[in-house]
mmCIF file of C-alpha atoms and ligand atoms in Angstrom:
data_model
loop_
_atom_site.group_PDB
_atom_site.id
_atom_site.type_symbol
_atom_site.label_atom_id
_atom_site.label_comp_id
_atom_site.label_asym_id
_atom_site.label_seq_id
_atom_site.Cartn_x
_atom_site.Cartn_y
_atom_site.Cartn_z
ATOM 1 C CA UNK R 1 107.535 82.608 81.700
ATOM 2 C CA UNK R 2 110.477 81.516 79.850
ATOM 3 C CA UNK R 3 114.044 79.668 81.724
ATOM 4 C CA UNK R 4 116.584 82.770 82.682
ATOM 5 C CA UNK R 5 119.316 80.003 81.959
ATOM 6 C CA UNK R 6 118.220 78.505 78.637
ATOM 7 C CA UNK R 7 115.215 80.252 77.061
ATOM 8 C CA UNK R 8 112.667 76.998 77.325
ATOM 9 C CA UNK R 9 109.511 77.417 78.648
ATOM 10 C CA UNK R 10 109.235 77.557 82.194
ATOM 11 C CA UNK R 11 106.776 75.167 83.857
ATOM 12 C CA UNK R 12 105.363 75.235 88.029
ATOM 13 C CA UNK R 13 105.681 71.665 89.744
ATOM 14 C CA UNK R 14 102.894 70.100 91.267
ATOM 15 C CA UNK R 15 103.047 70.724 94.726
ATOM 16 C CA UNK R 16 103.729 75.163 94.112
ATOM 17 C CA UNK R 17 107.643 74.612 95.390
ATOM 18 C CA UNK R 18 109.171 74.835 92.470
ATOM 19 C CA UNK R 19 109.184 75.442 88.381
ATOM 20 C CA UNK R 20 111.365 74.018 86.230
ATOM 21 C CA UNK R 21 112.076 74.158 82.143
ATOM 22 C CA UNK R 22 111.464 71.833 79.445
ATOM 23 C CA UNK R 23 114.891 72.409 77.804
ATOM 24 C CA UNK R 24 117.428 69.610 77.756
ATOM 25 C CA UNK R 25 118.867 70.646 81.252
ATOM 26 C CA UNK R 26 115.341 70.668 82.904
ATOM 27 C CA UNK R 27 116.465 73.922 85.257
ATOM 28 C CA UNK R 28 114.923 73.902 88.692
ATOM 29 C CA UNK R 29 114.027 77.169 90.417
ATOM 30 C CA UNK R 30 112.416 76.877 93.865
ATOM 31 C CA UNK R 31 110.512 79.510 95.626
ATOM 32 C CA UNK R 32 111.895 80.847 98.685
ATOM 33 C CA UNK R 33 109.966 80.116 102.045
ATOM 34 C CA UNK R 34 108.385 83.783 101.477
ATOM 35 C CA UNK R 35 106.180 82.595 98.394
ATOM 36 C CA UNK R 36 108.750 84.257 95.474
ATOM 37 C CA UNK R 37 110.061 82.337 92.967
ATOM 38 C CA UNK R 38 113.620 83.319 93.193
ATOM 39 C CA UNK R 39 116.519 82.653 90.370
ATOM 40 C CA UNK R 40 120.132 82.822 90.888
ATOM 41 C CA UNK R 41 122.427 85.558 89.650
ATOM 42 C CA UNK R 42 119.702 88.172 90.594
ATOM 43 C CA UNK R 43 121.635 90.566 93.471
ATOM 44 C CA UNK R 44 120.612 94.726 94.747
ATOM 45 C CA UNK R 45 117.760 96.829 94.234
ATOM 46 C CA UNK R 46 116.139 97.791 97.205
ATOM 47 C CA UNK R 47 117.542 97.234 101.200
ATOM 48 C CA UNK R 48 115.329 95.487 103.658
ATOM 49 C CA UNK R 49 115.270 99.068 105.720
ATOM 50 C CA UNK R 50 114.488 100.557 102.379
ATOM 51 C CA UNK R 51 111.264 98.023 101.494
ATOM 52 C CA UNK R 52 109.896 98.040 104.900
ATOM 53 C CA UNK R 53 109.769 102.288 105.219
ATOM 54 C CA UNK R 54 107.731 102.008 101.592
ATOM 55 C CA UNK R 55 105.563 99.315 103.042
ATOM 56 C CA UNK R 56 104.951 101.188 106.480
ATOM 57 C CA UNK R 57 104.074 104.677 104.490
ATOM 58 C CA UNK R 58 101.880 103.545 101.279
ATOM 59 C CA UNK R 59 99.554 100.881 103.573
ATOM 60 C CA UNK R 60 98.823 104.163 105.359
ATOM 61 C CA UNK R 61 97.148 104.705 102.047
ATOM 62 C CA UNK R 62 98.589 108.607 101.264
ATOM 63 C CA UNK R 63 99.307 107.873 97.902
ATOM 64 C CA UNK R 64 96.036 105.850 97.057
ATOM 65 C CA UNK R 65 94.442 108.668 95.171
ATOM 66 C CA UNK R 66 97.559 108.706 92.774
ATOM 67 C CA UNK R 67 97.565 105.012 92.696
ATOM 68 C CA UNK R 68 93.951 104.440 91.976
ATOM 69 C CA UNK R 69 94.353 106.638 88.337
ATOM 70 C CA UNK R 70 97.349 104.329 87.855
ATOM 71 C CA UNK R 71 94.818 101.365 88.186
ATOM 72 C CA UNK R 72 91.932 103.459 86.229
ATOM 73 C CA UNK R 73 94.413 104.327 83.646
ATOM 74 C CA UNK R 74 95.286 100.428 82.827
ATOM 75 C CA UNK R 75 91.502 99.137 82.749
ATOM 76 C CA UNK R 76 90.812 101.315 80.627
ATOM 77 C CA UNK R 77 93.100 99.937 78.028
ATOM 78 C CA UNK R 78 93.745 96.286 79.300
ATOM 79 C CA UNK R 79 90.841 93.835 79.701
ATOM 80 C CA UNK R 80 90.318 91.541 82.630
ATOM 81 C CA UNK R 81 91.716 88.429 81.622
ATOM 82 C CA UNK R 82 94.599 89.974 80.821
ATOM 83 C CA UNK R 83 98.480 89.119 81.811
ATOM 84 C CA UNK R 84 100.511 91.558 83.113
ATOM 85 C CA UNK R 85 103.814 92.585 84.400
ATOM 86 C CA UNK R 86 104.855 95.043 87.562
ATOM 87 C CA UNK R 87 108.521 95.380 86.525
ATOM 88 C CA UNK R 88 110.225 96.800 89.412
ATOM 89 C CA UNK R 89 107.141 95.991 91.593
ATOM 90 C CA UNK R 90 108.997 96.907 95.124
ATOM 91 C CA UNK R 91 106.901 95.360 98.098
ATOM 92 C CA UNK R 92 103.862 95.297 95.777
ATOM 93 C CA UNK R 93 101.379 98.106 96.332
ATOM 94 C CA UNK R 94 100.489 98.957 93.174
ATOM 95 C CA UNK R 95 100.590 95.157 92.085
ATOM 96 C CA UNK R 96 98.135 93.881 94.548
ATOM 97 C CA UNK R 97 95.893 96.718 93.033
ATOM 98 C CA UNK R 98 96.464 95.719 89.529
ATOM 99 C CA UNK R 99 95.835 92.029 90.719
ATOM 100 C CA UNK R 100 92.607 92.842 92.176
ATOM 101 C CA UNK R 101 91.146 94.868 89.483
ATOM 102 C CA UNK R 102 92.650 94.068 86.056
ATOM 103 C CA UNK R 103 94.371 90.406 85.316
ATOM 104 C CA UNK R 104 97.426 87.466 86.324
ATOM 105 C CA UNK R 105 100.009 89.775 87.680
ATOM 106 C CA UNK R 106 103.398 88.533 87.958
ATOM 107 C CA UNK R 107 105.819 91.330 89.807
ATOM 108 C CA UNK R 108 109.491 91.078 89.356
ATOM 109 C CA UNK R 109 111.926 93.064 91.494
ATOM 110 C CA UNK R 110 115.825 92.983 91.844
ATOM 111 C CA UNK R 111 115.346 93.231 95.536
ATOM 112 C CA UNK R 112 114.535 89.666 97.624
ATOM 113 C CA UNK R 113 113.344 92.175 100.420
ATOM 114 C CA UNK R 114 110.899 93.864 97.960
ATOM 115 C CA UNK R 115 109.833 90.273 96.569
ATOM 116 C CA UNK R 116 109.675 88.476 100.097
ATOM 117 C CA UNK R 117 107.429 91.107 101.500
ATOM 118 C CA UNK R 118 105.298 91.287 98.456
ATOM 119 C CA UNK R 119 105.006 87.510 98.513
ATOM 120 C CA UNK R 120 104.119 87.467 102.279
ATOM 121 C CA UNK R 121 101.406 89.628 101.724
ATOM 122 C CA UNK R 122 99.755 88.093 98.979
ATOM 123 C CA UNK R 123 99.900 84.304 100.001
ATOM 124 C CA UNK R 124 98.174 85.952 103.349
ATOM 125 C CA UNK R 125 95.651 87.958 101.335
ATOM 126 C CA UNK R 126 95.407 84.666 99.406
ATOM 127 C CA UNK R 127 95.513 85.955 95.830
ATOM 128 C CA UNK R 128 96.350 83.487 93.220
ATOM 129 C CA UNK R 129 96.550 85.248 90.418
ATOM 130 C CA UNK R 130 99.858 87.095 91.588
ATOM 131 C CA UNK R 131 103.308 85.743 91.054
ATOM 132 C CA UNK R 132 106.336 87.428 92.340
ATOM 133 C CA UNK R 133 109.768 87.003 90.925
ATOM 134 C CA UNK R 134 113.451 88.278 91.627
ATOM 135 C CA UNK R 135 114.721 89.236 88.023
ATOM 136 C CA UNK R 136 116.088 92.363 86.585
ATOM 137 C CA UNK R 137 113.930 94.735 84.209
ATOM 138 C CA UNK R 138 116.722 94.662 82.003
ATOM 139 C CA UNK R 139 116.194 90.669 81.655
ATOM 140 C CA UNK R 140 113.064 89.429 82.339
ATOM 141 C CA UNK R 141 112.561 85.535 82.195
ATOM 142 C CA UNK R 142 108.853 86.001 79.930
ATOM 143 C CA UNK R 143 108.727 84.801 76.504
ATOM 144 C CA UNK R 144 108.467 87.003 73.393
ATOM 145 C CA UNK R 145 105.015 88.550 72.417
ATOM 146 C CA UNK R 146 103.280 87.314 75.379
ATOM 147 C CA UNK R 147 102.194 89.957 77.886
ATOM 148 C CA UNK R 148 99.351 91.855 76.918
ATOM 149 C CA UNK R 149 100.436 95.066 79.242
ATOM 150 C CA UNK R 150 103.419 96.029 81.547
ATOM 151 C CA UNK R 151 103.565 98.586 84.424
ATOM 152 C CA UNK R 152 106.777 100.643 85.735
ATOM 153 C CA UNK R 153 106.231 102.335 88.171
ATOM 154 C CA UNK R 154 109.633 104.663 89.747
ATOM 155 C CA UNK R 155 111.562 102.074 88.684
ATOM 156 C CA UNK R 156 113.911 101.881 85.783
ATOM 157 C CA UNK R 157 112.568 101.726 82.305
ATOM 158 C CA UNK R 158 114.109 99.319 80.195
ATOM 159 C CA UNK R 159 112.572 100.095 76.804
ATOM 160 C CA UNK R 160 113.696 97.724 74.499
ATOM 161 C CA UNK R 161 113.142 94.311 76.851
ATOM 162 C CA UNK R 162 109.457 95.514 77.833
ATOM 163 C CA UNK R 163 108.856 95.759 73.894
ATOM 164 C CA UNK R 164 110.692 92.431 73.442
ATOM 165 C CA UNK R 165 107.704 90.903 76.413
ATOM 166 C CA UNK R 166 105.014 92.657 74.967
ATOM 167 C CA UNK R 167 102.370 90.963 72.100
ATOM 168 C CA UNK R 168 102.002 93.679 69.459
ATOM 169 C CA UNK R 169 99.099 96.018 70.389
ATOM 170 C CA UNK R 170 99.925 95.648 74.159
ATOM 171 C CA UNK R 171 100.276 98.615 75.976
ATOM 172 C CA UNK R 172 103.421 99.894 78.484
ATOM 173 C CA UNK R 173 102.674 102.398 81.121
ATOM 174 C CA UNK R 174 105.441 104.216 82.662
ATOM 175 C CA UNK R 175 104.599 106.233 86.278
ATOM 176 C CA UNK R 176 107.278 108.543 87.182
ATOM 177 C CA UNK R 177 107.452 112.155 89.200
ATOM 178 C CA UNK R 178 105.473 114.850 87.655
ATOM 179 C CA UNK R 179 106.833 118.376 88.278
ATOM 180 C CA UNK R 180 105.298 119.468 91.661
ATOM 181 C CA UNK R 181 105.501 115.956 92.870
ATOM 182 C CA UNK R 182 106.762 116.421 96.849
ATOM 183 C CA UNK R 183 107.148 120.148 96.337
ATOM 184 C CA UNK R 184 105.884 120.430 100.088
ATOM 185 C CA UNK R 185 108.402 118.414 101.557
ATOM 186 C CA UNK R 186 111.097 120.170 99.307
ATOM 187 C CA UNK R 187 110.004 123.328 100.401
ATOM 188 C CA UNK R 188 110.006 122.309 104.022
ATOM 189 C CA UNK R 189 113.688 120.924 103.821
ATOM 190 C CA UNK R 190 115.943 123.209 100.956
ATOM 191 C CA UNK R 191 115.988 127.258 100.491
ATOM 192 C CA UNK R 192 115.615 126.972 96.620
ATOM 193 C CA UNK R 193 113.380 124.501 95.038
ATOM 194 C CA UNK R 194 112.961 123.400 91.332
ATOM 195 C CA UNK R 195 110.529 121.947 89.990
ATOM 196 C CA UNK R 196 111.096 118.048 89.151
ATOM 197 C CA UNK R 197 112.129 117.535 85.535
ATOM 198 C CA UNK R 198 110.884 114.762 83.125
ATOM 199 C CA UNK R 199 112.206 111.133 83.525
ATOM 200 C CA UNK R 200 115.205 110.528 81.057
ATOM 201 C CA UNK R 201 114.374 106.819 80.391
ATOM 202 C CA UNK R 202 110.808 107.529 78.906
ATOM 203 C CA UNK R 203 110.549 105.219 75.541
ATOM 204 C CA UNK R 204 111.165 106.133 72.444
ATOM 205 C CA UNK R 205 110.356 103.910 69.821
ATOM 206 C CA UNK R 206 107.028 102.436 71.547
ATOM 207 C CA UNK R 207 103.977 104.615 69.901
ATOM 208 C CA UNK R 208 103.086 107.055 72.710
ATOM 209 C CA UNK R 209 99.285 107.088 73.056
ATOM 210 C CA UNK R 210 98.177 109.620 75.994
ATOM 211 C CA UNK R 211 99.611 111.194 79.344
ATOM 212 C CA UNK R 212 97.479 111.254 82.182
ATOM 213 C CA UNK R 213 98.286 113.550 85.222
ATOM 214 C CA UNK R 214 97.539 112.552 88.411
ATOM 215 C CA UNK R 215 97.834 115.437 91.441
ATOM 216 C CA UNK R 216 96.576 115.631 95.407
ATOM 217 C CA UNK R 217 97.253 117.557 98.083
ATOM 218 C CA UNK R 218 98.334 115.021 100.687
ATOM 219 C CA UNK R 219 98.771 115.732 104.703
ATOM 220 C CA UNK R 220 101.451 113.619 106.290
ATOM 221 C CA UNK R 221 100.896 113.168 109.767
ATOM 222 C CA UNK R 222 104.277 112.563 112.591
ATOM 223 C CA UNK R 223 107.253 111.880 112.531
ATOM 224 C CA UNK R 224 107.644 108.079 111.949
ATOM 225 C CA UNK R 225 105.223 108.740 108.346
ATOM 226 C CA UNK R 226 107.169 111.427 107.501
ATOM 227 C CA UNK R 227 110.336 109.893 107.570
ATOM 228 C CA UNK R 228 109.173 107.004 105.583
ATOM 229 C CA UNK R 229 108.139 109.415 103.121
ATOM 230 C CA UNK R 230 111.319 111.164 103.094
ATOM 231 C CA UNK R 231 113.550 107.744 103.194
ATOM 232 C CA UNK R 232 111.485 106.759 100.050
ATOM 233 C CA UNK R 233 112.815 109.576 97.877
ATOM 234 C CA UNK R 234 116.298 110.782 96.301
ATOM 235 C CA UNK R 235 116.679 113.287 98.765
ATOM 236 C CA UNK R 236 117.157 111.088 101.551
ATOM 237 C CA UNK R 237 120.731 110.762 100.725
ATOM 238 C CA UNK R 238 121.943 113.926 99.705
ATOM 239 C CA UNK R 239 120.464 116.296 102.798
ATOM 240 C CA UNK R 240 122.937 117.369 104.919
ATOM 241 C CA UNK R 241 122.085 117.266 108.646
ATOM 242 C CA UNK R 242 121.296 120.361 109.378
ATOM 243 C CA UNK R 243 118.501 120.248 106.446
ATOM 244 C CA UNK R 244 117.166 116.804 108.000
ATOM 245 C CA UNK R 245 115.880 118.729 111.687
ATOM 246 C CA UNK R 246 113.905 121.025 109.658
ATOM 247 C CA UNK R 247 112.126 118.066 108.668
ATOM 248 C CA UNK R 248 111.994 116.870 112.226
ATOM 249 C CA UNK R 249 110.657 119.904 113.937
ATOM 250 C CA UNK R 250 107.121 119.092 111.805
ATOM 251 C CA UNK R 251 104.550 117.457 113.230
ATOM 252 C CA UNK R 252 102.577 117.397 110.254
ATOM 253 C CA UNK R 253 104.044 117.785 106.292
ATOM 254 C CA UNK R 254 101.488 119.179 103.429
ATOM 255 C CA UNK R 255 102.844 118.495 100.511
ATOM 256 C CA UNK R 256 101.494 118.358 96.574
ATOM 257 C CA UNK R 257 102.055 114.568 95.217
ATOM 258 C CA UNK R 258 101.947 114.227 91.274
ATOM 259 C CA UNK R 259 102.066 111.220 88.926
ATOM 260 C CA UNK R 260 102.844 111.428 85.751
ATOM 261 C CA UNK R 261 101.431 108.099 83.669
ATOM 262 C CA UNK R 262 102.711 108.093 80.074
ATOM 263 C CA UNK R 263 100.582 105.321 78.090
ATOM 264 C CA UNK R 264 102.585 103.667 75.323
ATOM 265 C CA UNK R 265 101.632 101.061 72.526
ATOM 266 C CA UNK R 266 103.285 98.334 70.546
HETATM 267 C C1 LIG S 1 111.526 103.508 93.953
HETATM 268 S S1 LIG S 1 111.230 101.769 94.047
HETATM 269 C C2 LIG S 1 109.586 101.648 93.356
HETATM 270 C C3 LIG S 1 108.871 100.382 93.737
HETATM 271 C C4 LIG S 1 107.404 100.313 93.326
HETATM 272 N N1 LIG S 1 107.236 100.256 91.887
HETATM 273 C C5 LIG S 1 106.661 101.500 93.912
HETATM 274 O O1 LIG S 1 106.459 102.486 93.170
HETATM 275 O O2 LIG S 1 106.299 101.442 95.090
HETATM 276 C C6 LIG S 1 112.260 101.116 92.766
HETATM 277 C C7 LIG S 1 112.273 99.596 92.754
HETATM 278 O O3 LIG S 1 112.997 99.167 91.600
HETATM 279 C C8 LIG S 1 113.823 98.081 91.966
HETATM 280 N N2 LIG S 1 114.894 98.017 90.968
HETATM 281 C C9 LIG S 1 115.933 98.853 90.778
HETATM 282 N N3 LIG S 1 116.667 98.480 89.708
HETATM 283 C C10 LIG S 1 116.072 97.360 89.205
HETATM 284 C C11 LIG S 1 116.347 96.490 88.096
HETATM 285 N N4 LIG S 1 117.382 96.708 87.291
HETATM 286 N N5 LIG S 1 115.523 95.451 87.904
HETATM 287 C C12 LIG S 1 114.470 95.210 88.725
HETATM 288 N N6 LIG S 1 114.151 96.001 89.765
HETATM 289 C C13 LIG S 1 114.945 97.072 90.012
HETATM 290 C C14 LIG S 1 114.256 98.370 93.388
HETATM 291 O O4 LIG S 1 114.668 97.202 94.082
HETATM 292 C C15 LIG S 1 112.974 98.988 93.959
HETATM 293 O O5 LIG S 1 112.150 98.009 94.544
HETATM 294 ZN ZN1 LIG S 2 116.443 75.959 81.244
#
């Protein structure tokens, strides 16, 4: 990792409380009593209501299907000893995966409530090779050239700073919506439904090397998983009232999920 301040290289103190650079100003950065390593200037992303409804509903594991060809689709370009960035990790389901299976993981997130419960879970699950950090996609504190792959996964795609991290031949996956993705619970709340249309912020310069479609039929069962599915989407804000109780009257949703994962080398 590089100093957010100053550019040097970023080193971790003895004792895991802190890191601090090597430039002329020696910049301390501690981690926060949740395990993150948090740096100043870094506000938004994700609301503590907003983390803990994506925690509650992916643990239940109704995305792991989708998430598990996310996972396949990185070891099969990225070898184990790899490093590796989550950028835009949220609470750090798809991290911990990555973590387990491929190489050092760090996770960076806008959001302290995304990065605190990430961090919780990980010092519990006692993984050490997975680092959480509060930093903006846009501005990551890594070093030129030095990450050998970098996920984004529904978060914002910053093309041009994930080609600055990456060493040349590394490989950027970006996960988005595909087009039936939630078409169940769509069709349970609106009158007309569209299908979803491509993400706007795919890269354009990186070499695009294959797309890999990813689709279940998922069954959400009760209300309290069904909201947290709903609260996790775009939707959430923008349904009037009277389209949130037909959501309520279910007591189970069946809806299509889809992943798009568009692999992408430097
Ligand atoms: C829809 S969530 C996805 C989280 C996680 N990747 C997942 O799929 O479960 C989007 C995440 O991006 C984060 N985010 C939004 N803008 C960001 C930015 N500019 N830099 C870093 N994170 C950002 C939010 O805080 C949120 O945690
Ligand atoms: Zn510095």
């Amino acid at each position: 990792m590089r100093c957010p301040v100053c550019t040097s290289s970023l080193y971790m103190s003895g004792d895991q409380k802190s890191a601090f650079c090597t430039g002329e100003r020696r910049h301390c950065f501690d981690f926060s009593r949740d395990g993150y390593l948090s740096f100043p200037g870094n506000s938004g992303g994700d609301s503590k209501s907003a983390v803990d409804a994506r925690r509650s509903f992916l643990i239940k594991g109704y995305y792991a299907p989708a998430a598990e060809a996310v996972v396949r689709a990185v070891e099969k370009y990225v070898g184990r000893d790899a490093a590796i960035i989550d950028a835009g990790c949220g609470e750090g389901y798809y991290t911990s995966m990555i973590s387990e299976r491929v190489g050092m993981t760090i996770g960076f997130d806008l959001s302290k409530f995304a990065c605190g419960a990430a961090a919780k879970l990980a010092r519990r699950e006692g993984k050490e090779n997975l680092l959480y950090s509060t930093a903006s996609v846009f501005e990551l504190p890594v070093k030129d050239a030095s990450v050998d792959a970098l996920v984004n996964i529904f978060a914002p795609c910053a093309e041009e700073e994930y080609t600055r991290v990456l060493k040349n031949g590394g490989y950027l996956f970006v996960v988005g919506a595909g087009k039936d993705h939630l078409m169940g619970l769509k069709q349970a709340i609106y009158d007309d439904v569209y299908e979803n249309g491509e993400r706007a912020d795919l890269p354009e310069k990186l070499v695009h090397v294959e797309r890999i479609n990813s689709r279940h039929e998922i069954a959400v069962e009760g209300q309290d998983d069904i909201e947290a599915l709903f609260s996790m989407t775009p939707y959430y804000w923008r349904t009037s009232e009277s389209d949130r109780e037909r959501l309520k009257s279910l007591e189970t949703l069946e809806t299509e999920i889809e992943f798009e994962i568009n692999v992408y080398k430097k």
